[in-house]
Structures are given as structure tokens and as C-alpha cells.
Coordinates of C-alpha atoms in Angstrom, one line a residue:
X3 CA 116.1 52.1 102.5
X4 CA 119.7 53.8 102.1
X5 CA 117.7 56.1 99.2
X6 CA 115.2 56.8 101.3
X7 CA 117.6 57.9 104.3
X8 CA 119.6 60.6 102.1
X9 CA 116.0 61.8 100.7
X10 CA 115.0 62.3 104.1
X11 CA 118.5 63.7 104.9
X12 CA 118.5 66.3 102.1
X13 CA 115.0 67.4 102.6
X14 CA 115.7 68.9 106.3
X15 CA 118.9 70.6 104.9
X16 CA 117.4 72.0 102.2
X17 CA 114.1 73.0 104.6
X18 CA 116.1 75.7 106.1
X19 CA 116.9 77.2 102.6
X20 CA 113.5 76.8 101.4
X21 CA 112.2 79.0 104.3
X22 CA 114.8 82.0 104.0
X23 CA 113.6 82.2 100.4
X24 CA 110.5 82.8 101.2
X25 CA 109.3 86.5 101.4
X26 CA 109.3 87.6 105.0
X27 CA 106.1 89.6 104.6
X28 CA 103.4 90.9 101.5
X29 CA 104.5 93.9 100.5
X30 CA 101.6 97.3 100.3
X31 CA 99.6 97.4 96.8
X32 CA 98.0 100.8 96.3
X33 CA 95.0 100.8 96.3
X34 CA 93.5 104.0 96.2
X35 CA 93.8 107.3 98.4
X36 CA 90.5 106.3 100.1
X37 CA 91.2 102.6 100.7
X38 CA 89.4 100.0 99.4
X39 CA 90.7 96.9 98.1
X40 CA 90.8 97.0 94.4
X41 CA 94.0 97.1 93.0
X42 CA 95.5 99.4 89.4
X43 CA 91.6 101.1 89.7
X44 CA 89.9 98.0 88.1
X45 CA 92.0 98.1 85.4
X46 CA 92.8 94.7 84.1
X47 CA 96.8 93.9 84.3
X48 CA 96.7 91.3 81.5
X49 CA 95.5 93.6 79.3
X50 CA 98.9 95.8 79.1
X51 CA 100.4 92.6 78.0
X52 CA 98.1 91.9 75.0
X53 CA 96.7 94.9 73.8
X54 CA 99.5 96.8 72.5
X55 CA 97.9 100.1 73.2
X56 CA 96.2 101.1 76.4
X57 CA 94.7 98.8 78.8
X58 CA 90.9 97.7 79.7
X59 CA 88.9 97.7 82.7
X60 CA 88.2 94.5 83.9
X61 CA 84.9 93.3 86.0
X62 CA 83.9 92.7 89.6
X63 CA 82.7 89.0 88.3
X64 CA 86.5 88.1 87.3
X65 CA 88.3 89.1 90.4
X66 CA 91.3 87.5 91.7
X67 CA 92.5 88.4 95.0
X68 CA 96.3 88.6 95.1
X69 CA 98.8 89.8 98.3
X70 CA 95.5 91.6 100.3
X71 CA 94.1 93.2 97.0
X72 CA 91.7 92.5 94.7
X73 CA 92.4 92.6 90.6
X74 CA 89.7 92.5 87.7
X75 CA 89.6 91.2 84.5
X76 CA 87.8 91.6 81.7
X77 CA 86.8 88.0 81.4
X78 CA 87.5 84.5 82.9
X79 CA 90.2 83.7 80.7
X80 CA 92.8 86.9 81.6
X81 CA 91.7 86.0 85.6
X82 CA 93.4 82.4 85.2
X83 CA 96.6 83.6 83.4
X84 CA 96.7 86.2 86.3
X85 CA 96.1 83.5 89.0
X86 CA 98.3 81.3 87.4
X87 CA 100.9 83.6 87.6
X88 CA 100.2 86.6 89.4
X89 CA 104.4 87.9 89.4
X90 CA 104.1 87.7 85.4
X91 CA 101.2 90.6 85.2
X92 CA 101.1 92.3 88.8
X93 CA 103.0 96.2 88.4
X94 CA 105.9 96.3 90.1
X95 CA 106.3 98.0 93.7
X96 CA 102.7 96.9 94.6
X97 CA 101.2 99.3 91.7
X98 CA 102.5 102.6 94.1
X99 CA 104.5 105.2 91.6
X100 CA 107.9 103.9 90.0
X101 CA 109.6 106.9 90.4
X102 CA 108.8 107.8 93.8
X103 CA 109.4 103.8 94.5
X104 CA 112.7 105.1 92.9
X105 CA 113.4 108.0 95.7
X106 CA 112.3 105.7 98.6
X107 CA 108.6 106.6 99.4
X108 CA 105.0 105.4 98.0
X109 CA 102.7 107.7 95.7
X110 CA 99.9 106.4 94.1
X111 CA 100.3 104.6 90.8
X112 CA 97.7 105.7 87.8
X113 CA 96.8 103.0 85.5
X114 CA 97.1 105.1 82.3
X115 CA 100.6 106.2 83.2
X116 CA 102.7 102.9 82.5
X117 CA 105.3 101.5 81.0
X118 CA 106.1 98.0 80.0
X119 CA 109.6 97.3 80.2
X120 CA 111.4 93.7 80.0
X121 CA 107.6 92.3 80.6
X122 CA 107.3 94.1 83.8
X123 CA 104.5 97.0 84.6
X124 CA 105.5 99.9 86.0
X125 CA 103.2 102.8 87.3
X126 CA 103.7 106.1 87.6
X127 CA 101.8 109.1 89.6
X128 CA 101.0 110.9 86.4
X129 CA 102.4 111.5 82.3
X130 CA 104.4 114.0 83.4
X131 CA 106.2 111.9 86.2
X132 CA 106.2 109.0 84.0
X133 CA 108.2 111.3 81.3
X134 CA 110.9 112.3 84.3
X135 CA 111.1 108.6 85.3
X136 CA 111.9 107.3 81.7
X137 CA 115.0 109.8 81.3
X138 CA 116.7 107.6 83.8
X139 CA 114.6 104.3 83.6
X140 CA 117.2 101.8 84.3
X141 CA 118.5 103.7 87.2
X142 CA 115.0 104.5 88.5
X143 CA 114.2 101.1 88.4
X144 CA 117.4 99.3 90.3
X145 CA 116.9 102.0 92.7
X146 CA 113.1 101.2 92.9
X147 CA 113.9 97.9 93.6
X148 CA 116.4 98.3 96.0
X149 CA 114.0 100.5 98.0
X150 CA 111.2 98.0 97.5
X151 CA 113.5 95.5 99.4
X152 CA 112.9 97.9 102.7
X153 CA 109.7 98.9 102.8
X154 CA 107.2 97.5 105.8
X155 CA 104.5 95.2 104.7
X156 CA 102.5 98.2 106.7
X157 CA 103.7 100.5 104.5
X158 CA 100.8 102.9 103.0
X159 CA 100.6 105.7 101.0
X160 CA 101.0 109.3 102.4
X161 CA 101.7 107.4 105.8

């Protein structure tokens, strides 16, 4: 009985704690300049991770809907790593451009402008922004972050 009281005791303290780490709100994904609800344009997010060169669209039948967007896959198999652990393979700053993520503001994100760094994805709004952003990656990307942190969950693109 005395074990079960200090279970029960340490539970509610730690409830409190348990709450403030919770986000407070989803964040935006980009999805596209006309809306929609598919997120990296159908591209499949596993696929950066595995195929060591450029990534595959995925398919409508292996959708899994994450934070308010929908992700493909290019079959069953890369849809459960994804919903198994959607943080591991989702880009970072909701898919919207890194280096604009990196100045404070959302851009669209295009799939074939990414990077892969410490087993995170990162978009970028083009090859040419993507080549600015990589002169000062580690900076753009605290900075990113930081921003990230302060952006509304209503947040959207050219808005």
C-alpha cells in the first residue's frame, strides 16, 4: 500500500512536467502554393534516407497523415517506418524553405532541393538557394530552429 501511495504521489508531480513538454500547437507543413494537403509534393520522405541519390514519389494508396498533412510512400513498408516514427523522416520546419526558416519567414520547400544532414531533411526553395544556405549550414540551421520555436501553428506561406 505504502508503494502504491508514492506511485500515486510521483505520477501527479511528474503530470505537470509531462504536459509542459508537450508541444503547445502543430506547427504549418507546406504544402503547396494552392493548398491541398499533401505534404514534400508526393515525394516519399523515407526514400532520402535509403536511396542514396534522389528521392521517389510515393502513392496515394500508402498515405500517412501526419500534423494536418498527408505523406506518400512508395509502398506499405516505408508508410509504417514513417508512422512509426514520423520525427525520424518528416523535413524539418514543416517542409517550408530552410533558409528562409533561417531568416524568420516561410517559403515553399522543393523536394529536389535537399539536404540530409545529421539524419535530418532539410528543404530549400530552389538549387540555387540550397547552394547559399549550405555556405553557412550550421548557422542557418540553429537560426532555423530558433525561428521555428515562434512561429504560429497558423502560420502559412506568403501569409
Amino acid at each position: 500500500m505504502k508503494t502504491r501511495s508514492l506511485f500515486a504521489l510521483f505520477a501527479a508531480l511528474l503530470a505537470p512536467l509531462a504536459l509542459s513538454l508537450s508541444p503547445a500547437h502543430a506547427k504549418p507543413v507546406y504544402v503547396g502554393v494552392e493548398g491541398g494537403n499533401v505534404a514534400v509534393s508526393g515525394y516519399d520522405t523515407v526514400s532520402y534516407f535509403e536511396t542514396g541519390g534522389d528521392p521517389v514519389m510515393g502513392k496515394a494508396e500508402h498515405a500517412v497523415e501526419h500534423d494536418g498533412a498527408v505523406y506518400h510512400f512508395a509502398n506499405a513498408a516505408n508508410a509504417a517506418r514513417f508512422a512509426a516514427n514520423p520525427e525520424a523522416f518528416a523535413p524539418q520546419f514543416g517542409g517550408h524553405c530552410a533558409w528562409a526558416m533561417s531568416r524568420g519567414y516561410l517559403a515553399p520547400g522543393d523536394p529536389l532541393a535537399y539536404t540530409l544532414v545529421d539524419g535530418k531533411l532539410y528543404l530549400n526553395f530552389n538549387r540555387d538557394v540550397r547552394a547559399m544556405w549550405l555556405k553557412e549550414r550550421d548557422s542557418n540551421i540553429a537560426n532555423g530552429h530558433k525561428n521555428w520555436e515562434v512561429i504560429p501553428a497558423d502560420a502559412k506561406f506568403g501569409g
